CSV table of C-alpha atoms in Angstrom, one decimal:
chain,number,residue,atom,x,y,z
A,84,UNK,CA,53.9,4.2,36.2
A,85,UNK,CA,50.7,5.8,37.5
A,86,UNK,CA,47.9,4.7,39.8
A,87,UNK,CA,44.7,5.9,38.3
A,88,UNK,CA,41.7,3.6,38.8
A,89,UNK,CA,39.6,2.9,35.8
A,90,UNK,CA,36.4,1.0,35.1
A,91,UNK,CA,35.5,-1.3,32.2
A,92,UNK,CA,34.8,0.6,28.9
A,93,UNK,CA,37.1,3.5,29.8
A,94,UNK,CA,39.1,4.8,26.8
A,95,UNK,CA,42.8,4.7,27.7
A,96,UNK,CA,44.5,5.9,24.5
A,97,UNK,CA,45.1,5.2,20.9
A,98,UNK,CA,47.1,2.2,19.5
A,99,UNK,CA,49.7,4.7,18.2
A,100,UNK,CA,50.6,5.4,21.9
A,101,UNK,CA,50.5,2.0,23.6
A,102,UNK,CA,50.6,-1.7,23.1
A,103,UNK,CA,47.5,-3.7,24.3
A,104,UNK,CA,48.3,-5.4,27.6
A,105,UNK,CA,46.3,-7.6,30.0
A,106,UNK,CA,43.0,-6.1,31.1
A,107,UNK,CA,42.7,-4.0,28.0
A,108,UNK,CA,41.3,-4.4,24.5
A,109,UNK,CA,41.5,-2.7,21.2
A,110,UNK,CA,38.5,-1.3,19.3
A,111,UNK,CA,38.5,1.1,16.3
A,112,UNK,CA,42.1,2.1,16.8
A,113,UNK,CA,41.6,2.9,20.5
A,114,UNK,CA,42.5,1.0,23.6
A,115,UNK,CA,39.9,0.5,26.3
A,116,UNK,CA,39.9,-1.0,29.7
A,117,UNK,CA,38.1,-4.3,30.3
A,118,UNK,CA,38.3,-4.6,34.0
A,119,UNK,CA,38.4,-2.3,37.1
A,120,UNK,CA,41.8,-1.6,38.4
A,121,UNK,CA,44.9,0.6,38.3
A,122,UNK,CA,46.6,1.6,35.0
A,123,UNK,CA,50.2,0.4,34.6
A,124,UNK,CA,52.4,1.6,31.8
A,125,UNK,CA,55.4,-0.6,31.3
A,126,UNK,CA,58.2,0.5,28.9
A,127,UNK,CA,59.9,-2.3,27.0
A,128,UNK,CA,63.3,-1.6,25.4
A,129,UNK,CA,62.7,-4.3,22.7
A,130,UNK,CA,59.4,-2.8,21.6
A,131,UNK,CA,58.6,0.6,20.2
A,132,UNK,CA,55.6,1.3,22.3
A,133,UNK,CA,55.0,1.1,26.0
A,134,UNK,CA,52.6,-1.6,27.1
A,135,UNK,CA,49.4,-0.5,28.9
A,136,UNK,CA,47.6,-2.8,31.3
A,137,UNK,CA,44.9,-2.6,33.9
A,138,UNK,CA,45.5,-4.7,37.0
A,139,UNK,CA,42.9,-5.7,39.6
A,140,UNK,CA,43.9,-6.5,43.2
A,141,UNK,CA,41.6,-9.5,43.5
A,142,UNK,CA,42.9,-12.2,41.2
A,143,UNK,CA,40.3,-14.1,39.3
A,144,UNK,CA,40.6,-17.8,39.2
A,145,UNK,CA,42.8,-19.2,36.4
A,146,UNK,CA,41.5,-21.3,33.5
A,147,UNK,CA,43.8,-23.7,31.5
A,148,UNK,CA,44.9,-22.6,28.1
A,149,UNK,CA,46.7,-24.5,25.3
A,150,UNK,CA,50.4,-24.8,26.2
A,151,UNK,CA,50.0,-23.8,29.9
A,152,UNK,CA,51.6,-26.0,32.6
A,153,UNK,CA,49.1,-27.4,35.0
A,154,UNK,CA,49.3,-29.3,38.2
A,155,UNK,CA,46.7,-31.7,39.4
A,156,UNK,CA,45.8,-34.9,41.1
A,157,UNK,CA,45.2,-38.2,39.4
A,158,UNK,CA,41.6,-39.2,40.2
A,159,UNK,CA,41.3,-42.4,38.1
A,160,UNK,CA,43.2,-44.6,35.7
A,161,UNK,CA,42.3,-47.0,33.0
A,162,UNK,CA,44.4,-48.8,30.3
A,163,UNK,CA,43.8,-46.0,27.8
A,164,UNK,CA,44.2,-42.9,29.9
A,165,UNK,CA,44.6,-41.3,33.3
A,166,UNK,CA,42.1,-38.6,34.5
A,167,UNK,CA,43.5,-35.6,36.3
A,168,UNK,CA,41.7,-33.0,38.4
A,169,UNK,CA,43.5,-29.7,37.4
A,170,UNK,CA,44.0,-27.6,40.5
A,171,UNK,CA,46.7,-25.2,39.6
A,172,UNK,CA,47.4,-23.4,36.2
A,173,UNK,CA,50.9,-22.0,36.1
A,174,UNK,CA,51.2,-20.5,39.6
A,175,UNK,CA,47.5,-19.6,39.9
A,176,UNK,CA,45.1,-21.9,41.8
A,177,UNK,CA,41.8,-22.7,40.2
A,178,UNK,CA,38.7,-22.1,42.4
A,179,UNK,CA,37.0,-25.0,40.8
A,180,UNK,CA,38.7,-28.2,39.5
A,181,UNK,CA,38.9,-28.7,35.8
A,182,UNK,CA,39.1,-32.2,34.4
A,183,UNK,CA,42.0,-33.2,32.1
A,184,UNK,CA,43.1,-36.5,30.6
A,185,UNK,CA,46.5,-37.9,29.8
A,186,UNK,CA,46.1,-40.4,27.0
A,187,UNK,CA,48.5,-43.4,26.9
A,188,UNK,CA,50.3,-42.0,23.8
A,189,UNK,CA,50.9,-38.7,25.6
A,190,UNK,CA,52.7,-40.1,28.7
A,191,UNK,CA,56.2,-40.0,27.3
A,192,UNK,CA,57.9,-39.1,24.0
A,193,UNK,CA,60.0,-42.3,23.5
A,194,UNK,CA,58.8,-46.0,23.3
A,195,UNK,CA,55.2,-44.9,23.3
A,196,UNK,CA,54.0,-48.3,22.4
A,197,UNK,CA,55.4,-49.8,25.6
A,198,UNK,CA,53.7,-47.3,27.9
A,199,UNK,CA,51.4,-48.8,30.5
A,200,UNK,CA,49.2,-46.3,32.3
A,201,UNK,CA,49.2,-48.2,35.6
A,202,UNK,CA,53.1,-48.3,35.5
A,203,UNK,CA,53.1,-44.5,35.0
A,204,UNK,CA,50.4,-43.0,37.3
A,205,UNK,CA,48.3,-44.1,40.2
A,206,UNK,CA,45.3,-42.4,41.7
A,207,UNK,CA,46.3,-39.8,44.3
A,208,UNK,CA,49.6,-38.8,42.5
A,209,UNK,CA,50.3,-35.2,42.0
A,210,UNK,CA,51.3,-34.6,38.4
A,211,UNK,CA,52.7,-31.7,36.4
A,212,UNK,CA,51.5,-31.7,32.8
A,213,UNK,CA,51.2,-29.5,29.7
A,214,UNK,CA,47.9,-28.7,28.0
A,215,UNK,CA,48.0,-29.9,24.4
A,216,UNK,CA,44.4,-29.1,23.4
A,217,UNK,CA,41.1,-28.0,24.8
A,218,UNK,CA,40.0,-31.6,24.2
A,219,UNK,CA,36.5,-32.9,24.1
A,220,UNK,CA,33.5,-31.5,26.0
A,221,UNK,CA,34.5,-33.0,29.3
A,222,UNK,CA,38.2,-32.7,29.6
A,223,UNK,CA,41.3,-31.0,28.5
A,224,UNK,CA,44.0,-33.1,26.8
A,225,UNK,CA,47.3,-33.1,28.6
A,226,UNK,CA,50.8,-34.5,28.0
A,227,UNK,CA,53.7,-35.4,30.2
A,228,UNK,CA,56.1,-36.2,27.3
A,229,UNK,CA,58.9,-33.9,28.7
A,230,UNK,CA,61.6,-34.4,31.2
A,231,UNK,CA,60.2,-31.8,33.6
A,232,UNK,CA,56.7,-33.2,33.4
A,233,UNK,CA,55.2,-36.2,35.2
A,234,UNK,CA,54.7,-37.3,38.8
A,235,UNK,CA,56.1,-34.8,41.3
A,236,UNK,CA,54.6,-36.3,44.4
A,237,UNK,CA,53.4,-39.8,45.2
A,238,UNK,CA,52.8,-42.0,48.2
A,239,UNK,CA,53.5,-45.7,48.5
A,240,UNK,CA,51.0,-48.3,49.7
A,241,UNK,CA,52.3,-47.7,53.3
A,242,UNK,CA,51.5,-44.0,53.0
A,243,UNK,CA,55.1,-42.7,52.9
A,244,UNK,CA,56.2,-40.1,50.4
A,245,UNK,CA,58.2,-41.9,47.7
A,246,UNK,CA,61.6,-40.7,46.4
A,247,UNK,CA,62.3,-40.9,42.6
A,248,UNK,CA,65.3,-43.1,41.8
A,249,UNK,CA,65.1,-43.2,38.0
A,250,UNK,CA,62.9,-41.8,35.2
A,251,UNK,CA,60.5,-44.7,35.8
A,252,UNK,CA,60.9,-45.8,39.4
A,253,UNK,CA,60.2,-44.4,42.8
A,254,UNK,CA,61.2,-46.0,46.1
A,255,UNK,CA,59.4,-46.0,49.4
A,256,UNK,CA,61.9,-44.9,52.2
A,257,UNK,CA,60.2,-47.0,54.8
A,258,UNK,CA,59.5,-50.4,53.1
A,259,UNK,CA,62.1,-50.0,50.3
A,260,UNK,CA,59.4,-51.2,47.9
A,261,UNK,CA,59.9,-49.9,44.3
A,262,UNK,CA,56.9,-48.7,42.3
A,263,UNK,CA,56.7,-47.6,38.7
A,264,UNK,CA,55.9,-44.0,37.9
A,265,UNK,CA,56.6,-41.5,35.1
A,266,UNK,CA,58.7,-39.3,37.2
A,267,UNK,CA,59.3,-35.6,36.6
A,268,UNK,CA,62.8,-34.2,36.7
A,269,UNK,CA,63.1,-32.5,40.1
A,270,UNK,CA,64.0,-28.8,39.8
B,265,UNK,CA,6.4,-31.7,66.9
B,266,UNK,CA,6.8,-32.3,63.2
B,267,UNK,CA,10.4,-33.4,62.7
B,268,UNK,CA,10.2,-33.5,58.9
B,269,UNK,CA,9.8,-29.7,58.7
B,270,UNK,CA,12.0,-26.9,59.8
B,271,UNK,CA,10.3,-25.7,63.0
B,272,UNK,CA,10.2,-22.1,63.9
B,273,UNK,CA,11.4,-20.9,67.3
B,274,UNK,CA,9.0,-21.4,70.3
B,275,UNK,CA,9.0,-17.7,71.1
B,276,UNK,CA,7.8,-15.6,68.3
B,277,UNK,CA,7.0,-11.9,67.8
B,278,UNK,CA,4.5,-10.2,65.7
B,279,UNK,CA,6.0,-9.1,62.4
B,280,UNK,CA,6.2,-5.4,61.8
B,281,UNK,CA,3.4,-4.5,59.4
B,282,UNK,CA,4.1,-2.5,56.4
B,283,UNK,CA,2.5,0.8,56.6
B,284,UNK,CA,0.8,1.7,53.4
B,285,UNK,CA,2.5,4.8,52.2
B,286,UNK,CA,0.0,7.5,51.3
B,287,UNK,CA,0.5,8.7,47.7
B,288,UNK,CA,1.9,12.2,47.9
B,289,UNK,CA,1.7,14.5,45.0
B,290,UNK,CA,3.6,17.7,45.6
B,291,UNK,CA,4.9,17.9,42.0
B,292,UNK,CA,2.9,20.3,39.9
B,293,UNK,CA,2.9,18.1,36.8
B,294,UNK,CA,0.6,15.7,38.6
B,295,UNK,CA,1.4,12.7,36.4
B,296,UNK,CA,2.9,10.4,38.9
B,297,UNK,CA,1.4,9.3,42.2
B,298,UNK,CA,4.7,9.3,44.0
B,299,UNK,CA,6.8,12.3,44.8
B,300,UNK,CA,8.9,12.1,41.6
B,301,UNK,CA,9.0,13.8,38.3
B,302,UNK,CA,8.7,11.8,35.1
B,303,UNK,CA,12.4,11.6,34.4
B,304,UNK,CA,13.4,10.9,37.9
B,305,UNK,CA,14.9,7.5,39.0
B,306,UNK,CA,15.0,6.3,42.6
B,307,UNK,CA,18.4,6.9,44.3
B,308,UNK,CA,20.7,3.9,43.9
B,309,UNK,CA,23.0,2.3,46.4
B,310,UNK,CA,25.3,-0.5,45.2
B,311,UNK,CA,27.9,-2.5,47.3
B,312,UNK,CA,30.2,-5.0,45.7
B,313,UNK,CA,31.8,-8.0,47.4
B,314,UNK,CA,29.0,-9.0,49.8
B,315,UNK,CA,29.1,-12.9,49.3
B,316,UNK,CA,32.5,-14.3,50.5
B,317,UNK,CA,32.2,-17.7,48.7
B,318,UNK,CA,31.3,-16.2,45.3
B,319,UNK,CA,33.9,-15.0,42.9
B,320,UNK,CA,32.1,-11.8,42.6
B,321,UNK,CA,28.9,-10.4,44.1
B,322,UNK,CA,26.9,-7.2,44.6
B,323,UNK,CA,24.0,-5.8,46.6
B,324,UNK,CA,21.7,-3.2,45.0
B,325,UNK,CA,19.1,-1.1,46.7
B,326,UNK,CA,16.9,1.6,45.4
B,327,UNK,CA,14.2,2.6,47.9
B,328,UNK,CA,12.1,-0.6,48.1
B,329,UNK,CA,14.0,-2.6,45.5
B,330,UNK,CA,16.5,-4.9,47.0
B,331,UNK,CA,18.6,-7.3,45.0
B,332,UNK,CA,21.5,-9.5,45.7
B,333,UNK,CA,23.6,-11.2,43.1
B,334,UNK,CA,26.5,-13.7,43.0
B,335,UNK,CA,28.8,-14.6,40.1
B,336,UNK,CA,30.7,-17.8,40.0
B,337,UNK,CA,33.3,-18.6,37.5
B,338,UNK,CA,34.8,-18.8,35.0
B,339,UNK,CA,34.5,-22.5,36.0
B,340,UNK,CA,34.4,-25.7,34.1
B,341,UNK,CA,31.2,-26.0,32.2
B,342,UNK,CA,28.9,-28.8,33.4
B,343,UNK,CA,26.7,-28.6,30.4
B,344,UNK,CA,27.3,-30.9,27.4
B,345,UNK,CA,28.1,-28.2,24.9
B,346,UNK,CA,31.3,-27.8,23.0
B,347,UNK,CA,32.2,-24.2,22.4
B,348,UNK,CA,35.4,-22.3,21.8
B,349,UNK,CA,33.8,-19.4,23.7
B,350,UNK,CA,32.6,-19.2,27.2
B,351,UNK,CA,28.9,-19.5,28.1
B,352,UNK,CA,26.8,-17.4,30.4
B,353,UNK,CA,24.2,-19.1,32.6
B,354,UNK,CA,21.8,-17.0,34.7
B,355,UNK,CA,19.3,-17.8,37.4
B,356,UNK,CA,16.9,-15.0,38.2
B,357,UNK,CA,14.6,-15.6,41.2
B,358,UNK,CA,12.1,-13.6,43.2
B,359,UNK,CA,12.5,-14.6,46.8
B,360,UNK,CA,9.3,-16.1,48.2
B,361,UNK,CA,8.7,-13.2,50.5
B,362,UNK,CA,9.7,-10.5,48.0
B,363,UNK,CA,6.4,-9.8,46.2
B,364,UNK,CA,3.0,-8.9,47.5
B,365,UNK,CA,1.8,-12.3,46.6
B,366,UNK,CA,4.0,-15.1,47.8
B,367,UNK,CA,5.9,-16.8,45.0
B,368,UNK,CA,7.1,-20.4,45.0
B,369,UNK,CA,10.6,-21.8,45.3
B,370,UNK,CA,10.5,-23.2,41.8
B,371,UNK,CA,11.2,-20.7,39.1
B,372,UNK,CA,8.1,-19.8,37.2
B,373,UNK,CA,7.8,-18.8,33.5
B,374,UNK,CA,8.4,-15.1,34.1
B,375,UNK,CA,11.6,-15.8,36.1
B,376,UNK,CA,12.8,-18.1,33.4
B,377,UNK,CA,12.1,-15.4,30.8
B,378,UNK,CA,14.0,-12.8,32.8
B,379,UNK,CA,16.9,-15.2,33.2
B,380,UNK,CA,17.1,-15.4,29.4
B,381,UNK,CA,16.9,-11.7,29.0
B,382,UNK,CA,19.8,-11.2,31.3
B,383,UNK,CA,21.8,-13.7,29.4
B,384,UNK,CA,21.1,-11.9,26.2
B,385,UNK,CA,21.9,-8.5,27.7
B,386,UNK,CA,25.3,-9.6,28.8
B,387,UNK,CA,26.4,-11.7,25.8
B,388,UNK,CA,27.7,-8.7,23.8
B,389,UNK,CA,29.4,-7.2,26.9
B,390,UNK,CA,31.6,-10.0,28.2
B,391,UNK,CA,34.8,-11.0,26.5
B,392,UNK,CA,33.7,-14.6,26.1
B,393,UNK,CA,36.6,-15.5,23.7
B,394,UNK,CA,38.9,-15.3,26.7
B,395,UNK,CA,37.1,-18.1,28.5
B,396,UNK,CA,37.0,-21.1,26.2
B,397,UNK,CA,35.1,-24.2,27.6
B,398,UNK,CA,34.2,-22.3,30.7
B,399,UNK,CA,30.9,-21.0,32.0
B,400,UNK,CA,30.1,-17.9,34.0
B,401,UNK,CA,27.2,-18.6,36.3
B,402,UNK,CA,25.1,-15.7,37.6
B,403,UNK,CA,22.6,-16.1,40.4
B,404,UNK,CA,20.3,-13.2,41.2
B,405,UNK,CA,17.8,-13.0,44.0
B,406,UNK,CA,15.3,-10.2,44.4
B,407,UNK,CA,14.8,-9.7,48.1
B,408,UNK,CA,12.1,-7.0,47.7
B,409,UNK,CA,10.1,-6.2,44.6
B,410,UNK,CA,8.8,-2.8,43.9
B,411,UNK,CA,8.0,-2.8,40.2
B,412,UNK,CA,8.9,-6.0,38.2
B,413,UNK,CA,10.4,-4.3,35.2
B,414,UNK,CA,12.4,-2.0,37.5
B,415,UNK,CA,13.6,-5.1,39.3
B,416,UNK,CA,14.9,-6.6,36.0
B,417,UNK,CA,16.7,-3.4,35.1
B,418,UNK,CA,18.1,-3.2,38.6
B,419,UNK,CA,19.3,-6.8,38.4
B,420,UNK,CA,21.2,-6.1,35.2
B,421,UNK,CA,22.9,-3.1,36.8
B,422,UNK,CA,23.7,-5.2,39.9
B,423,UNK,CA,25.1,-8.1,37.8
B,424,UNK,CA,27.5,-5.7,36.0
B,425,UNK,CA,29.0,-4.7,39.3
B,426,UNK,CA,29.2,-8.3,40.4
B,427,UNK,CA,30.9,-9.4,37.2
B,428,UNK,CA,33.4,-6.6,37.5
B,429,UNK,CA,34.0,-7.6,41.1
B,430,UNK,CA,34.7,-11.2,39.9
B,431,UNK,CA,37.4,-9.8,37.6
B,432,UNK,CA,35.6,-11.0,34.5
B,433,UNK,CA,36.9,-9.1,31.4
B,434,UNK,CA,34.1,-7.0,29.9
B,435,UNK,CA,34.0,-4.7,26.9
B,436,UNK,CA,31.9,-2.3,29.0
B,437,UNK,CA,29.6,-2.1,32.0
B,438,UNK,CA,26.0,-2.7,31.3
B,439,UNK,CA,23.4,-0.3,32.8
B,440,UNK,CA,19.7,-0.8,32.5
B,441,UNK,CA,16.7,1.5,33.0
B,442,UNK,CA,13.0,0.8,32.9
B,443,UNK,CA,10.1,3.0,31.9
B,444,UNK,CA,6.3,3.0,31.5
B,445,UNK,CA,3.8,5.1,29.8
B,446,UNK,CA,1.4,7.1,32.0
B,447,UNK,CA,-1.2,9.3,30.3
B,448,UNK,CA,1.0,9.6,27.2
B,449,UNK,CA,4.1,10.5,29.3
B,450,UNK,CA,7.2,8.3,29.5
B,451,UNK,CA,7.9,7.8,33.2
B,452,UNK,CA,11.2,6.4,34.3
B,453,UNK,CA,11.7,3.7,36.9
B,454,UNK,CA,8.1,2.8,37.6
B,455,UNK,CA,7.2,1.4,41.1
B,456,UNK,CA,4.7,-1.4,41.8
B,457,UNK,CA,1.6,0.9,42.0
B,458,UNK,CA,2.4,2.6,38.8
B,459,UNK,CA,3.0,-0.7,37.1
B,460,UNK,CA,-0.4,-1.9,38.1
B,461,UNK,CA,-2.1,1.2,36.7
B,462,UNK,CA,-0.6,0.9,33.3
B,463,UNK,CA,0.0,-2.0,31.0
B,464,UNK,CA,3.0,-0.9,29.1
B,465,UNK,CA,6.5,-1.9,30.2
B,466,UNK,CA,9.8,-0.8,28.7
B,467,UNK,CA,13.3,-1.9,29.6
B,468,UNK,CA,16.6,-1.0,27.9
B,469,UNK,CA,20.1,-2.2,28.7
B,470,UNK,CA,22.9,-0.2,27.4
B,471,UNK,CA,26.7,0.0,27.4
B,472,UNK,CA,27.3,3.7,28.2
B,473,UNK,CA,31.0,4.0,27.1
B,474,UNK,CA,30.6,2.2,23.8
B,475,UNK,CA,27.2,3.7,23.2
B,476,UNK,CA,25.6,0.4,22.3
B,477,UNK,CA,22.2,-1.0,23.2
B,478,UNK,CA,22.4,-4.7,24.3
B,479,UNK,CA,18.7,-5.4,24.9
B,480,UNK,CA,15.3,-3.8,24.5
B,481,UNK,CA,12.2,-5.2,26.1
B,482,UNK,CA,8.9,-3.6,25.2
B,483,UNK,CA,5.5,-5.1,26.1
B,484,UNK,CA,2.0,-3.9,26.3
B,485,UNK,CA,0.3,-0.9,24.7
B,486,UNK,CA,2.8,1.7,23.5
B,487,UNK,CA,2.8,3.8,20.4
B,488,UNK,CA,5.8,3.6,18.1
B,489,UNK,CA,6.7,7.3,18.7
B,490,UNK,CA,6.5,6.7,22.5
B,491,UNK,CA,8.8,3.7,22.4
B,492,UNK,CA,11.3,5.7,20.3
B,493,UNK,CA,11.1,8.5,22.9
B,494,UNK,CA,11.5,5.9,25.7
B,495,UNK,CA,14.7,4.6,24.1
B,496,UNK,CA,16.2,8.1,24.3
B,497,UNK,CA,15.1,8.7,27.8
B,498,UNK,CA,16.3,5.3,29.0
B,499,UNK,CA,19.7,5.9,27.4
B,500,UNK,CA,20.0,9.2,29.4
B,501,UNK,CA,19.1,7.4,32.5
B,502,UNK,CA,21.6,4.6,31.8
B,503,UNK,CA,24.3,7.3,31.5
B,504,UNK,CA,23.5,8.6,34.9
B,505,UNK,CA,23.4,5.1,36.4
B,506,UNK,CA,26.8,4.6,34.9
B,507,UNK,CA,28.3,7.4,37.0
B,508,UNK,CA,26.9,5.7,40.1
B,509,UNK,CA,28.4,2.4,39.1
B,510,UNK,CA,31.8,4.0,38.3
B,511,UNK,CA,31.8,5.8,41.6
B,512,UNK,CA,30.9,2.6,43.5
B,513,UNK,CA,33.6,0.5,41.7
B,514,UNK,CA,36.4,3.1,42.2
B,515,UNK,CA,35.5,3.6,45.8
B,516,UNK,CA,35.5,-0.1,46.6
B,517,UNK,CA,38.7,-0.8,44.6
């Protein structure tokens, strides 16, 4: 491990010496830096070559990619889909919200034909979902068809935080009213 | 009192008038009016991270040229274009007070053209494949103008620093240099008075580490041999600008 600061376009070594890591790129058998930061060389026992990466102190805001887990807030629902404002990608917060949609067939993996959007999500719910495709020009397509995915935080009509009691139901601790949600498995 | 307008303070002071600098000519070559040789560029000062709300920003100063630039993104693209790659959007603006003649708030044709040139100059340098469906928005304001072509070149250099400050992955930094032709000689980094005397403008943006030219702008009267010579001279200038940029980035890191 070393702490030499490099700028974009700096030649770091050849591909025979290192593996391409984050913040670097390969061009004509050489590895170059693509951001400003310190060089880190990490040795991996499973791989032949050590991985070289350039890390910047100031994190740039995250953007969703296919297969990444995102967290966001439901902003509107209709019978065909729920619209989500993506606020966090993985563990990194986004500076600007991205829009994603959960279509009715992507809510859960079983009994897809019986899914009703308004019995799965309500506006204001915080949902964890997985990106399935970059989607159309407006939004990413998301899915919650996994045990760990779904509503992780929801409030009842009286404004209390609800507690999940089954895969499909949440209860309000104050009024004991049950509401339907596609609950995520708590971890 | 007119409530529809922003009213100035009641107490006002006379603005400091700009003293007209007498053209000095101590150099023996006698080609340039100012105290510079033909291959001399104005000393550059760059400071990154000056706008808190932007993802990345930079301030550039070279004698009377003052430019501020903010980079926002990668953020979700508002434009209705489907693309697997990211897009660059640029807004270049001369502040109303920046030029000798006051310019309006609305971007004019020249500013639009410069915005496009900046977009083109950065397209080969940014790793847009890493930013699908996102846009990188660049906003440049010229606070003081001393040579329009030199301002454009300075803006490109300034944006490079701001993009790096925003953590946007780039193949290389982009440096830019401007030139003009005075009495058959290629003069680097022309200021406003030199620009008025001649009608040839030359600007080149260059990636110094990869040794690749990203944009060339050549307008006005210029012989073919002169423009070829100008390319070489500008590339040398870009290499020296690159050392300033590296120095600035490493110090601020």
